[in-house]
XYZ file of C-alpha atoms in Angstrom:
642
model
C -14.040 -46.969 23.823
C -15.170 -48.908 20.683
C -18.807 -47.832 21.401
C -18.984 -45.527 17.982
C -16.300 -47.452 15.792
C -16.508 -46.281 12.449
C -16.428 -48.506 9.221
C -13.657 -47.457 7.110
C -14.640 -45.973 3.974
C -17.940 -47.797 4.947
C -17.326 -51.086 4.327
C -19.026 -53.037 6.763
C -17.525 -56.786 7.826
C -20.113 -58.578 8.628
C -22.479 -57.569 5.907
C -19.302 -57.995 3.377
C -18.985 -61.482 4.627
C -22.021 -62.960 4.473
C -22.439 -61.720 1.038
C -19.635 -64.273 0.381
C -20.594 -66.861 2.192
C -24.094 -66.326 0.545
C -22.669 -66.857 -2.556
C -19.540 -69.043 -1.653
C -17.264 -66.341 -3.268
C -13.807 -65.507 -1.372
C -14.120 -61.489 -0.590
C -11.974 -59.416 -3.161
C -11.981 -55.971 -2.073
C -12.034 -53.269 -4.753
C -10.297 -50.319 -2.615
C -7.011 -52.360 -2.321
C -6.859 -54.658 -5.642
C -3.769 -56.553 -6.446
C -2.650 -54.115 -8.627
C 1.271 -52.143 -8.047
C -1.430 -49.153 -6.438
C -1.424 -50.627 -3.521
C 2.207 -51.369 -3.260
C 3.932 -48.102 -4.607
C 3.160 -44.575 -5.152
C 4.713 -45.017 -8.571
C 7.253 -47.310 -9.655
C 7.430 -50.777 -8.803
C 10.839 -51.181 -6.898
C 11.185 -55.259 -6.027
C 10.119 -56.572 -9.445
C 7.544 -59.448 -10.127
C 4.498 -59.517 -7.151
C 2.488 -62.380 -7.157
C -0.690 -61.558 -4.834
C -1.759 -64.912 -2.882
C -3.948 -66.165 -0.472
C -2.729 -67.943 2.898
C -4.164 -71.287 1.459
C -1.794 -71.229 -1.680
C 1.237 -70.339 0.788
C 0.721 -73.466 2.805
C -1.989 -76.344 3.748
C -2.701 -75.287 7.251
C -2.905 -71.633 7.761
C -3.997 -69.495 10.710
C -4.643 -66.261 12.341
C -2.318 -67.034 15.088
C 0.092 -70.367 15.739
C 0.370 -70.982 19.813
C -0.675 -67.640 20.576
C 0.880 -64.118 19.926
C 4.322 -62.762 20.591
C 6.698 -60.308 19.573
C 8.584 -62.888 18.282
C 6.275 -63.472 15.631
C 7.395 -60.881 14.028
C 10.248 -59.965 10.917
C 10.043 -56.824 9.053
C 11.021 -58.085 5.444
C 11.223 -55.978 2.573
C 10.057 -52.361 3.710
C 11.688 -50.131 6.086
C 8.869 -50.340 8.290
C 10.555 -51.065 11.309
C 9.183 -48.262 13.120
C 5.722 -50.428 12.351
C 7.407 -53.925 12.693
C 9.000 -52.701 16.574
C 4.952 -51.151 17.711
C 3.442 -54.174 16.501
C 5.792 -56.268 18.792
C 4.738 -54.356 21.873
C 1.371 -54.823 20.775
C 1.752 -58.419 20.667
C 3.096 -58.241 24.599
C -0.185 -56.789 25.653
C -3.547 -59.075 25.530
C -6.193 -56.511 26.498
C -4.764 -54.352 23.411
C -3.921 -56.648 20.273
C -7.294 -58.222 21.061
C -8.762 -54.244 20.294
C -6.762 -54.065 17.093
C -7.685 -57.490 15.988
C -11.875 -57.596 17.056
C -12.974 -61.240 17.177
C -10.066 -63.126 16.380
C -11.310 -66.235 17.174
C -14.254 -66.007 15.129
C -11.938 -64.846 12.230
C -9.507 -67.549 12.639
C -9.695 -70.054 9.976
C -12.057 -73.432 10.834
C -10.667 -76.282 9.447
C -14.529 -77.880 10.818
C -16.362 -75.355 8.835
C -14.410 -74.507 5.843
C -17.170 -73.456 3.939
C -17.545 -70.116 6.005
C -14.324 -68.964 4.858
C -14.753 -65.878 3.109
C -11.052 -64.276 2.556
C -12.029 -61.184 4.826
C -10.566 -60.112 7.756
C -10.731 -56.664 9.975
C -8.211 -55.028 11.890
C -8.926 -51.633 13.855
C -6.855 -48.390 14.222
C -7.331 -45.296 16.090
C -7.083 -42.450 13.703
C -7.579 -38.139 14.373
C -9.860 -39.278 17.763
C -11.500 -42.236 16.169
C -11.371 -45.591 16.008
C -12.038 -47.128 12.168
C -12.675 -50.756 11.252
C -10.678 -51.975 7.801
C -11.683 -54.552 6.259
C -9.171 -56.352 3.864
C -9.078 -59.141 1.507
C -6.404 -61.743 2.386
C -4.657 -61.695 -0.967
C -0.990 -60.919 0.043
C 1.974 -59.699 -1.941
C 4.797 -62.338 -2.719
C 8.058 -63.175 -4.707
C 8.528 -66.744 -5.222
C 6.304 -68.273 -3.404
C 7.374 -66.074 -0.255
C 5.778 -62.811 1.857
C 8.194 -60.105 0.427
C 6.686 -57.777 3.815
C 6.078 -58.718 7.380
C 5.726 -62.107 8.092
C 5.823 -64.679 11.006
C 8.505 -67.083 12.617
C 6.014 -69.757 11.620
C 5.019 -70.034 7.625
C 1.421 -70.742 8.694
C 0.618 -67.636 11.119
C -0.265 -64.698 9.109
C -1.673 -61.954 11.659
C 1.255 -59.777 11.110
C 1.160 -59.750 7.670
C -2.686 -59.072 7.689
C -2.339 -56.428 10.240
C 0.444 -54.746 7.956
C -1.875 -55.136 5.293
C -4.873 -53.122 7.027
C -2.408 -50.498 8.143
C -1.435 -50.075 4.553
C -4.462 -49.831 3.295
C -5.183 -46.985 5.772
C -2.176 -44.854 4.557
C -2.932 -45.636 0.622
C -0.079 -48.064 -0.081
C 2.429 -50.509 1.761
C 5.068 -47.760 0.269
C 3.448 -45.277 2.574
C 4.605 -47.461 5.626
C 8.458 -47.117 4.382
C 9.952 -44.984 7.093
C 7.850 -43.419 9.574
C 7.699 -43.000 13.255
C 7.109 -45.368 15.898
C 5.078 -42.660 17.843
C 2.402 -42.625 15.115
C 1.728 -46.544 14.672
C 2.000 -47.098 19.190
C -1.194 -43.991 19.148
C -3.015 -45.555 16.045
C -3.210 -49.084 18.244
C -3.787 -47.878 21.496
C -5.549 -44.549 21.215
C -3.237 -43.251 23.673
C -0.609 -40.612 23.959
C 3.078 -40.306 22.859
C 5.512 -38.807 24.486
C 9.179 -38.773 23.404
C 12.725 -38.882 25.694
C 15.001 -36.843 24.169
C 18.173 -39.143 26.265
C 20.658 -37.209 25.041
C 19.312 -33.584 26.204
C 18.310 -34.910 29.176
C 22.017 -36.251 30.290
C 19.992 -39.156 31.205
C 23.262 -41.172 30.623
C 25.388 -39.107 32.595
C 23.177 -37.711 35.933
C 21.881 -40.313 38.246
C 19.409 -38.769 39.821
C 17.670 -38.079 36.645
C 17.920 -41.523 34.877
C 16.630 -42.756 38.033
C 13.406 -40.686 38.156
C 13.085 -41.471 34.169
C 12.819 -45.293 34.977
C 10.822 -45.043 37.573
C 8.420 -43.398 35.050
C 9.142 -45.849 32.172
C 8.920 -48.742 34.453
C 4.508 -47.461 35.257
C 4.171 -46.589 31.917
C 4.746 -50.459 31.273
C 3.173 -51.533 34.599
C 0.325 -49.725 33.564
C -0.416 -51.319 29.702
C 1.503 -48.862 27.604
C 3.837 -48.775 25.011
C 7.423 -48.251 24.601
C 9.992 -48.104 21.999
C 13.101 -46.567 21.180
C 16.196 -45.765 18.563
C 19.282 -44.594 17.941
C 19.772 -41.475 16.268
C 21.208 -41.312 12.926
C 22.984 -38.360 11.761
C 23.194 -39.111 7.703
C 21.974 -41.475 5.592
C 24.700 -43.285 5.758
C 24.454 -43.957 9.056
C 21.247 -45.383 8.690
C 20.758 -49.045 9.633
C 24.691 -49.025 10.544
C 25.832 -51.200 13.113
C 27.554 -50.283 15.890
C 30.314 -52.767 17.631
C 28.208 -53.041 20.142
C 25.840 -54.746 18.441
C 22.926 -52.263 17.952
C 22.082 -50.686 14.952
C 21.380 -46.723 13.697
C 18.330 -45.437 12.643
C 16.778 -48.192 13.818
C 12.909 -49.022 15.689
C 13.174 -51.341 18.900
C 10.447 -52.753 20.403
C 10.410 -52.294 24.552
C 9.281 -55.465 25.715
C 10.089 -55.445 29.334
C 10.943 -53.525 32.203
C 12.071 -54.328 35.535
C 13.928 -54.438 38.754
C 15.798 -57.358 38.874
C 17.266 -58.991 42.419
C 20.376 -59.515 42.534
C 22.275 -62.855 44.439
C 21.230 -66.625 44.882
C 18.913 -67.913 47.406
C 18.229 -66.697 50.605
C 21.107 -64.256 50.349
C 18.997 -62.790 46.938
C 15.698 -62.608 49.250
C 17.112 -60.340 51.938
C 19.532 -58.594 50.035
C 18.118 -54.964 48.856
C 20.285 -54.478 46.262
C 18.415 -54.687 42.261
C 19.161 -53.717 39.162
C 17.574 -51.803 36.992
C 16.774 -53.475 33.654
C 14.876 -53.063 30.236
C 14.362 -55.526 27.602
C 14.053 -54.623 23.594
C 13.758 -56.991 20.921
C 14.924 -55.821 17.157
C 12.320 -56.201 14.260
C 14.563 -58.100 12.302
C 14.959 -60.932 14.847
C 18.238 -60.962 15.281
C 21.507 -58.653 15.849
C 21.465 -58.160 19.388
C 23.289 -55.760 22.508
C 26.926 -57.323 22.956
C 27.860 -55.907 25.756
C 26.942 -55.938 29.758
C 23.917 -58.312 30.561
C 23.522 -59.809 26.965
C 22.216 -63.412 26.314
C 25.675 -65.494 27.173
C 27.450 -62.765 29.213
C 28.670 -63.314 32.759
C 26.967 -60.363 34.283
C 24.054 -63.047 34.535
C 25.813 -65.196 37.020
C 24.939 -62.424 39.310
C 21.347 -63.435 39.030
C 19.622 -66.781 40.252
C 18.604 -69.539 37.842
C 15.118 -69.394 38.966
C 15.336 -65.144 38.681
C 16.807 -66.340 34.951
C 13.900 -68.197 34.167
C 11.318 -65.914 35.318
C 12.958 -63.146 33.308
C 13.243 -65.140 30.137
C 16.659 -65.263 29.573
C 17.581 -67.463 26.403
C 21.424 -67.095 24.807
C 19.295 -67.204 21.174
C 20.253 -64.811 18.245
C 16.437 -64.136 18.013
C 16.468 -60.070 18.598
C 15.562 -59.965 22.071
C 18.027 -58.869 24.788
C 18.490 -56.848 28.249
C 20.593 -54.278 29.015
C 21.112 -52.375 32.821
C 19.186 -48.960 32.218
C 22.162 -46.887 32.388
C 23.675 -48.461 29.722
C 20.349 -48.275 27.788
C 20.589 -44.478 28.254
C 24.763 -44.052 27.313
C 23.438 -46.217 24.212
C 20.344 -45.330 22.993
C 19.087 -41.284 22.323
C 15.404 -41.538 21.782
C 12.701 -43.139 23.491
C 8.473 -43.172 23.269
C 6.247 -43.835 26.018
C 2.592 -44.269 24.902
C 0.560 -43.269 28.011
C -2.438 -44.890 28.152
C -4.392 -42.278 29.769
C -6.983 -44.077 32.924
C -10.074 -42.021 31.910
C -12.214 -45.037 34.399
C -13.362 -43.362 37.424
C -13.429 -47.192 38.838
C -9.596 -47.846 38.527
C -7.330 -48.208 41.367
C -4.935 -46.166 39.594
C -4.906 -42.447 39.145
C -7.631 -41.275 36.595
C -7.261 -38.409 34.637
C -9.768 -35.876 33.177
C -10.116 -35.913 29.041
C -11.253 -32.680 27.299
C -10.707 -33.096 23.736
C -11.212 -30.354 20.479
C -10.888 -30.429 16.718
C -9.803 -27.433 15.193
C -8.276 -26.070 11.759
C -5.600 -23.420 10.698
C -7.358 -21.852 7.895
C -6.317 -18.713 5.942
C -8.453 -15.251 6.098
C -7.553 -11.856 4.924
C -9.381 -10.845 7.121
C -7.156 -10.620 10.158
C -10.098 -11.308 12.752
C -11.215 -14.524 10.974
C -7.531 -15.495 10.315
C -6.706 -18.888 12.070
C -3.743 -19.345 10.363
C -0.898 -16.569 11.829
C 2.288 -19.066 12.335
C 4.581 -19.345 15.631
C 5.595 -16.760 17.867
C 8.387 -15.515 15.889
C 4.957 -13.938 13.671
C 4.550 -11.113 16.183
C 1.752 -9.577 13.894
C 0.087 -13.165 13.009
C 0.507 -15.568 15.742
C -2.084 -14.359 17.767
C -4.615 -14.658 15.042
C -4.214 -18.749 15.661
C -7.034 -20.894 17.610
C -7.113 -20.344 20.816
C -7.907 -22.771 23.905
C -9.023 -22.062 27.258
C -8.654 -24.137 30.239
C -8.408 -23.583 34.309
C -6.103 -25.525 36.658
C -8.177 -25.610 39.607
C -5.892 -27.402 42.568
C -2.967 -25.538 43.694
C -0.557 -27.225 41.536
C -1.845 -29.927 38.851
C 0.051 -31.984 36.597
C -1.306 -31.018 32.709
C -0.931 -33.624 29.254
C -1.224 -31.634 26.248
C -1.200 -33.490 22.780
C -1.607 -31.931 19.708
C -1.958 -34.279 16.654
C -2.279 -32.912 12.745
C -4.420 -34.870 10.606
C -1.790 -37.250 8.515
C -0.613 -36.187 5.266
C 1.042 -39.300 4.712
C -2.441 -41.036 3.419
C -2.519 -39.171 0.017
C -1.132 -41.547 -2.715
C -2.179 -40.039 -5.377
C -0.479 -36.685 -4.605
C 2.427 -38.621 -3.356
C 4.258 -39.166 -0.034
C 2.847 -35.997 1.532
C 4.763 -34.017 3.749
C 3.468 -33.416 7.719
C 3.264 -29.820 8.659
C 5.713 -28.357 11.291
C 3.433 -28.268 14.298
C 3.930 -26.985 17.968
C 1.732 -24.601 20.787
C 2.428 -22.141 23.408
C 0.516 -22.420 26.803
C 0.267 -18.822 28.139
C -0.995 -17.602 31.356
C -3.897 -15.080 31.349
C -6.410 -13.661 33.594
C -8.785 -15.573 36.166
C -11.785 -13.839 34.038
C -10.504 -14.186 30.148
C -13.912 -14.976 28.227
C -12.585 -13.839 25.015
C -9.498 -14.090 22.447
C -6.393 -12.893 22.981
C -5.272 -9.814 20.712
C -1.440 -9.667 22.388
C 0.568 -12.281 23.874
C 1.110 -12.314 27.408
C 3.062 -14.789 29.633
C 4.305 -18.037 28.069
C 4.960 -20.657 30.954
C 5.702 -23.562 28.575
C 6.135 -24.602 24.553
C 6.285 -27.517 22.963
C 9.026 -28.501 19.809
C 8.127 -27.617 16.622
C 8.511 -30.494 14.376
C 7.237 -32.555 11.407
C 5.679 -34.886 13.302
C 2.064 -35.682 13.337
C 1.931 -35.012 16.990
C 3.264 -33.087 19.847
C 3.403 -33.477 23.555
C 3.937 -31.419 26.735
C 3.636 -32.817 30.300
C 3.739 -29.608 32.878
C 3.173 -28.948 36.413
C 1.318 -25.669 36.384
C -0.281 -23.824 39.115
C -4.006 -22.699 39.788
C -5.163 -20.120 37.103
C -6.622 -19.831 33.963
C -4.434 -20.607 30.660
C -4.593 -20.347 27.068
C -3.289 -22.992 24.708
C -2.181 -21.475 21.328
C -2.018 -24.280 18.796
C -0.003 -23.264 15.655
C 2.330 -23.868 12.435
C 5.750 -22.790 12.159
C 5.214 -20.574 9.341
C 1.959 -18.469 8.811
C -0.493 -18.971 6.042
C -0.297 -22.769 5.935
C -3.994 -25.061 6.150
C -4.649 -27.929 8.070
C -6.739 -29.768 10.365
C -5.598 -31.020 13.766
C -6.958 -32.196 17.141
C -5.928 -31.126 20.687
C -6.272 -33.165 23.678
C -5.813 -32.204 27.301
C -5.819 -34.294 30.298
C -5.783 -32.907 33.925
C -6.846 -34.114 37.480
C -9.556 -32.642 38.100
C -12.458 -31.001 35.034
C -10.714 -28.182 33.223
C -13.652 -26.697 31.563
C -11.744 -26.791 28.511
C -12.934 -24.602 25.466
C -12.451 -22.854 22.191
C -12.549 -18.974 22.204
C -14.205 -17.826 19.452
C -15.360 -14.190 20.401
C -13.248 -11.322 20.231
C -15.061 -9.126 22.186
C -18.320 -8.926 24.229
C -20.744 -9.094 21.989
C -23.218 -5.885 21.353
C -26.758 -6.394 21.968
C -30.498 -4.761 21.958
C -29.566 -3.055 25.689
C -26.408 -2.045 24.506
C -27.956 1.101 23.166
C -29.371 1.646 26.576
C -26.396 0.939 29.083
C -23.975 1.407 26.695
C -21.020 -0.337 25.020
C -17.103 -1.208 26.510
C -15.010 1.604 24.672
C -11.748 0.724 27.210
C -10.673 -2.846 27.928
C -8.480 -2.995 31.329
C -5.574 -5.456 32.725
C -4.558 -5.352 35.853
C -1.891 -7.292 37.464
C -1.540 -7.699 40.825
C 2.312 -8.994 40.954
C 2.974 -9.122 44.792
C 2.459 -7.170 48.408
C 4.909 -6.530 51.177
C 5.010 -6.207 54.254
C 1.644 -6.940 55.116
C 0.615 -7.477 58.629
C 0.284 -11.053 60.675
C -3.684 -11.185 61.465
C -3.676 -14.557 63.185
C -2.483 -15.990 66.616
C 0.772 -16.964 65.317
C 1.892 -13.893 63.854
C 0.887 -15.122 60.054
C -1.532 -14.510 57.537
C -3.438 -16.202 55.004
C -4.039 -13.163 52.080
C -5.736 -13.365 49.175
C -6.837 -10.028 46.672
C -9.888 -9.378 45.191
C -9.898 -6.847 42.241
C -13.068 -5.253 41.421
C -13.976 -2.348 38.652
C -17.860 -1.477 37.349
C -19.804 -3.929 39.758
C -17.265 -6.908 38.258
C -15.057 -9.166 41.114
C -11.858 -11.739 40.483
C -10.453 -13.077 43.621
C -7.335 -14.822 43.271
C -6.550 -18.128 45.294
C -5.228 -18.061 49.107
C -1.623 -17.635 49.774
C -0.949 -19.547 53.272
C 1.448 -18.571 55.998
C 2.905 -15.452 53.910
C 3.104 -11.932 54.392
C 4.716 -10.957 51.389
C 2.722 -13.267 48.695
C 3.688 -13.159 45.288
C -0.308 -12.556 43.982
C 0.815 -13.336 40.368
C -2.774 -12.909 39.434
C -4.567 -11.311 36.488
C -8.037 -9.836 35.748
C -9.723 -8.074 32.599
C -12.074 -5.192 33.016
C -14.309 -4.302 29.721
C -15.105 -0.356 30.624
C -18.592 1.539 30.117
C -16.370 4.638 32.205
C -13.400 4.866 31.839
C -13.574 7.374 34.970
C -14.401 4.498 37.111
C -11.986 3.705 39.571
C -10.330 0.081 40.019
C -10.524 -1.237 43.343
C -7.691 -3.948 45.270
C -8.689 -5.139 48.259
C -6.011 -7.906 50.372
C -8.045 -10.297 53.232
C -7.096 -13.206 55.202
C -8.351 -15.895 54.739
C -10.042 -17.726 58.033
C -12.664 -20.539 58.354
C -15.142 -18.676 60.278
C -14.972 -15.037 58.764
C -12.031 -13.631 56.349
C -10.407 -10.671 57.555
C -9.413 -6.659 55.892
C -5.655 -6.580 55.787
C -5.942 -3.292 53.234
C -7.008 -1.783 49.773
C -5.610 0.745 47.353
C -7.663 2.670 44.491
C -6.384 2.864 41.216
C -7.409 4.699 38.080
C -7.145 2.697 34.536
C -6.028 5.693 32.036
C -5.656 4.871 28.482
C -2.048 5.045 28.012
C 0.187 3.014 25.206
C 2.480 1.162 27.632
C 2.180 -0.789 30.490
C 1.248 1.334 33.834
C 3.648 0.314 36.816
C 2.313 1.112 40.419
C 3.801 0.384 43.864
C 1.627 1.925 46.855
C 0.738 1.763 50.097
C -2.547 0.002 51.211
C -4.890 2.052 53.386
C -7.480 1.025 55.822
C -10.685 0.847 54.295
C -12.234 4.520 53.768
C -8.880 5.892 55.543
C -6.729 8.887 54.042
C -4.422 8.834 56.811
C -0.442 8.391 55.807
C 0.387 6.701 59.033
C -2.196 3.919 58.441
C -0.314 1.789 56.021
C -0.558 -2.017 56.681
C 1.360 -2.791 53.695
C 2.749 -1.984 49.988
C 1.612 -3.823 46.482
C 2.940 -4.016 43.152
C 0.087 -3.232 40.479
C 0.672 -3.034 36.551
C -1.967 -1.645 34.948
C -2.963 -2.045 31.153
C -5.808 0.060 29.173
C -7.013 0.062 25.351
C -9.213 0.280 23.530
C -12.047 -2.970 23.322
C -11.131 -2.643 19.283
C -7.246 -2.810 19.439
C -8.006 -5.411 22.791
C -5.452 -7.509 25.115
């Protein structure tokens, strides 16, 4: 994973600090001075900053005091909570803090070797598919004689503050980092994916059955390394940060710091008894103002549970910002939650392991309406197919897809100001078993994403075996940016951009000739078709074939009456060529005829509808029908294209 890390705006640690310990200087770093440049955009809004180094905040200072937790952690002066509440489920999780902060013990101050202090640390962050090394000096802002940002329970422990430091380097300014989304800061430190639980649309709160299925997945996502946070929804700005008699607040980043099934009873009696609960564990940025209701620190719900249980789960009655709640009160209470996936690319995991295809791409503008890339959502009917387009085949029966699609952040541009994120979303469509080239009309959409602000957007989708086409685009046409798109399925996907619009004319074009016609045909479903094995079923698949070219669509099993669903594209030297549907069973030793129909592909300016009979092969005769099919047929011309 860290194999190609790349220095950010090339400054390279190591070399950095041995140039000050070559010269017993502490590192100042000229890309983030002390200067109100790298605190605002463009006013100064908390008044006199005094920039200092951990040694003139206290005698003994250090990376980390007894280890790392998300206690550690209070947000201070910046609405960065949505940064505060990632960065305490980063501390819960060893394997990934100790990615985003690279050698800590060698950069932990040495009270035996204080001459090798340099004032440099360097914190990593994935960012648009790569992971980037910042290096930072360890002056930090303060208002006397305190850290007016992120800070730790313990005066002397400053990784949080450095880390928020990096991180605000990396978006221009710590006023970058002042509201934000949770989402974006769990991906930067894990390189993994977001996806976000709308609780409210789901009824989550209300239907059983569904909350149940939605722990079950929260509960591997955090058996399994990743993330988790979550929020209540505020409607106004006044609601923001408002708290609620229950004790939560509005608006408002929590951390997820555990999830689990909890036994229920005392002794024995707990050991044999089935019956658990169901429980989640958050923990507020600001260190305190906690849940008040069912299952909070000092509430009697607890008695419920053994000591031992207790003690395991970490149960203290402290006003410190960590609490439990039972899941379906979690889901009456809160409306959003994020679980970063961190997708198992090892194929030497016990766990399942997914396949990674992963493209950059651009929306760019073009009169031109073949080189534009930049044509807007599907409302656009002229436009949107003018977007990038990518290809990719589900190959079992039924596979389980992740789509992401992350915009390049606008957020790090201080000297244009705050920028603004682009509405982003993308349509997966299903297309034909053969498509090699773009897209000129839409054809069936099987799934969208939201369109939203954010700098990324997810889909998880079973989808069945076929060939699809992801259409990444803006909300409104004519906009420019850059963005990447990720896709993870079971098995390879052979994932890739089409770029071509057409086949492409060569030296033996003159010679054979050119496609003038371009052909769909859909094979929607057959009827009535008869059994061909011992028990009276059938196995059928189709195979279309026009000018020497063959698609063969997957096996239906046990089914007479298949719905074929499937698609193929014919580019036509002659037009007068007929198009040929053949239906076998499919058997382990030799596949068996069950019929064919012929069918001519006429130009024509809507959609061709057949239903016929199949015939024997070469037969003509009426009584020899074995069965009926559903065809729609599609022709133009290669320039106007499908």
């Amino acid at each position: 994973m860290f194999s190609s890390v790349k220095p950010y705006e090339g400054q390279q640690f190591t070399a950095l600090r041995k140039q000050c310990q070559h010269s017993r200087t502490l590192f100042e770093d000229p890309l983030f001075p002390p200067v109100d440049q790298s605190l605002f955009y463009q006013v100064n809004r908390v008044g006199k900053v005094t920039w200092k180094r951990p040694k003139e905040l206290c005698d003994d200072p250090h990376l980390f005091v007894h280890g790392i937790s998300a206690h550690d952690l209070h947000q201070g002066q910046l609405g960065n909570c949505w940064f505060v509440a990632a960065c305490s489920s980063l501390a819960s999780r060893e394997a990934l803090w100790q990615k985003v902060i690279p050698d800590w013990k060698d950069q932990e101050w040495d009270p035996n070797h204080p001459d090798l202090y340099a004032g440099i640390f360097h914190f990593r962050f994935w960012r648009f598919g790569q992971w980037e090394d910042v290096v930072i000096d360890d002056r930090l802002p303060t208002a006397n004689g305190k850290l007016i940002y992120c800070h730790s329970n313990d005066s002397n422990e400053f990784w949080s503050a450095l880390v928020e430091k990096a991180y605000a380097k990396m978006y221009g300014c710590y006023e970058a980092l002042d509201g934000g989304n949770t989402a974006d800061a769990l991906v930067d430190f894990t390189g993994g994916v977001s996806e976000p639980v709308d609780l409210v649309e789901g009824r989550y709160g209300q239907e059983e059955n569904a909350r149940n299925q939605l722990f079950d997945r929260v509960l591997k996502v955090h058996n399994r390394g990743g993330l988790i946070s979550c929020s209540i929804r505020a409607t106004s700005q006044a609601d923001m940060e408002a708290r609620l008699d229950c004790g939560l607040v509005k608006g408002h980043a929590y951390a997820v710091t555990d999830v689990k099934k909890v036994r229920l009873g005392h002794g024995l009696l707990a050991f044999f008894k089935s019956e658990k609960l169901s429980m989640i564990r958050m923990r507020n940025p600001w260190g305190e103002r906690e849940w008040n209701g069912p299952w909070s620190d000092s509430s009697e719900e607890w008695q419920r549970v053994s000591k031992s249980e207790r003690e395991k789960l970490g149960v203290t009655v402290e006003d410190d910002g960590e609490f439990w709640m039972n899941f379906e009160d979690f889901t009456k209470n809160f409306t959003d939650l994020i679980l970063c996936r961190l997708i198992n690319t090892s194929h030497l995991s016990i766990h399942k392991t997914w396949e990674e295809s992963v493209k950059f791409g651009s929306w760019s503008r073009n009169d031109d309406p073949l080189r534009n890339r930049s044509g807007g959502c599907s409302n656009n009917k002229t436009t949107y197919v003018q977007n990038p387009q990518y290809m990719f085949d589900v190959k079992k029966s039924e596979d389980e897809v992740l789509i992401c699609l992350q915009q390049k952040d606008r957020r790090a541009r201080p000297k244009e100001g705050k920028g603004e994120n682009l509405a982003i979303g993308f349509d997966i469509q299903r297309v034909e078993l053969n498509r090699l080239y773009r897209m000129h009309m839409s054809q069936e959409k099987v799934c969208s994403s939201v369109y939203i602000n954010s700098r990324s957007v997810f889909v998880r989708k079973d989808l069945k075996e076929g060939r699809y086409v992801i259409i990444p685009t803006t909300f409104g046409p004519g906009l420019e940016g850059e963005f990447l798109l990720r896709i993870f399925t079971d098995v390879p996907s052979d994932f890739k951009e089409l770029t071509v619009d057409e086949p492409p004319q060569t030296c033996w074009t003159g010679l054979f000739g050119y496609p003038q016609l371009v052909t769909q045909v859909h094979v929607m479903k057959a009827v009535g078709l008869q059994g061909q094995d011992s028990n009276g079923s059938s196995d059928p698949y189709v195979i279309i074939s026009c000018e020497g070219e063959k698609v063969q669509s997957p096996a239906h099993k046990d089914n007479l009456s298949p719905d074929f669903d499937v698609k193929a594209l014919f580019y036509r030297k002659k037009p007068k060529k007929d198009i040929l549907i053949e239906i076998y069973n499919k058997n382990v030793l030799n596949d068996s005829f069950m019929g064919q129909v012929t069918l001519s592909g006429e130009v024509t300016d809507q959609p061709q509808q057949h239903t016929v009979h199949l015939r024997g092969k070469g037969s003509q005769q009426s009584n020899d029908l074995p069965g009926m099919i559903s065809v729609i047929i599609i022709t133009r011309n290669v320039l106007t294209g499908i």
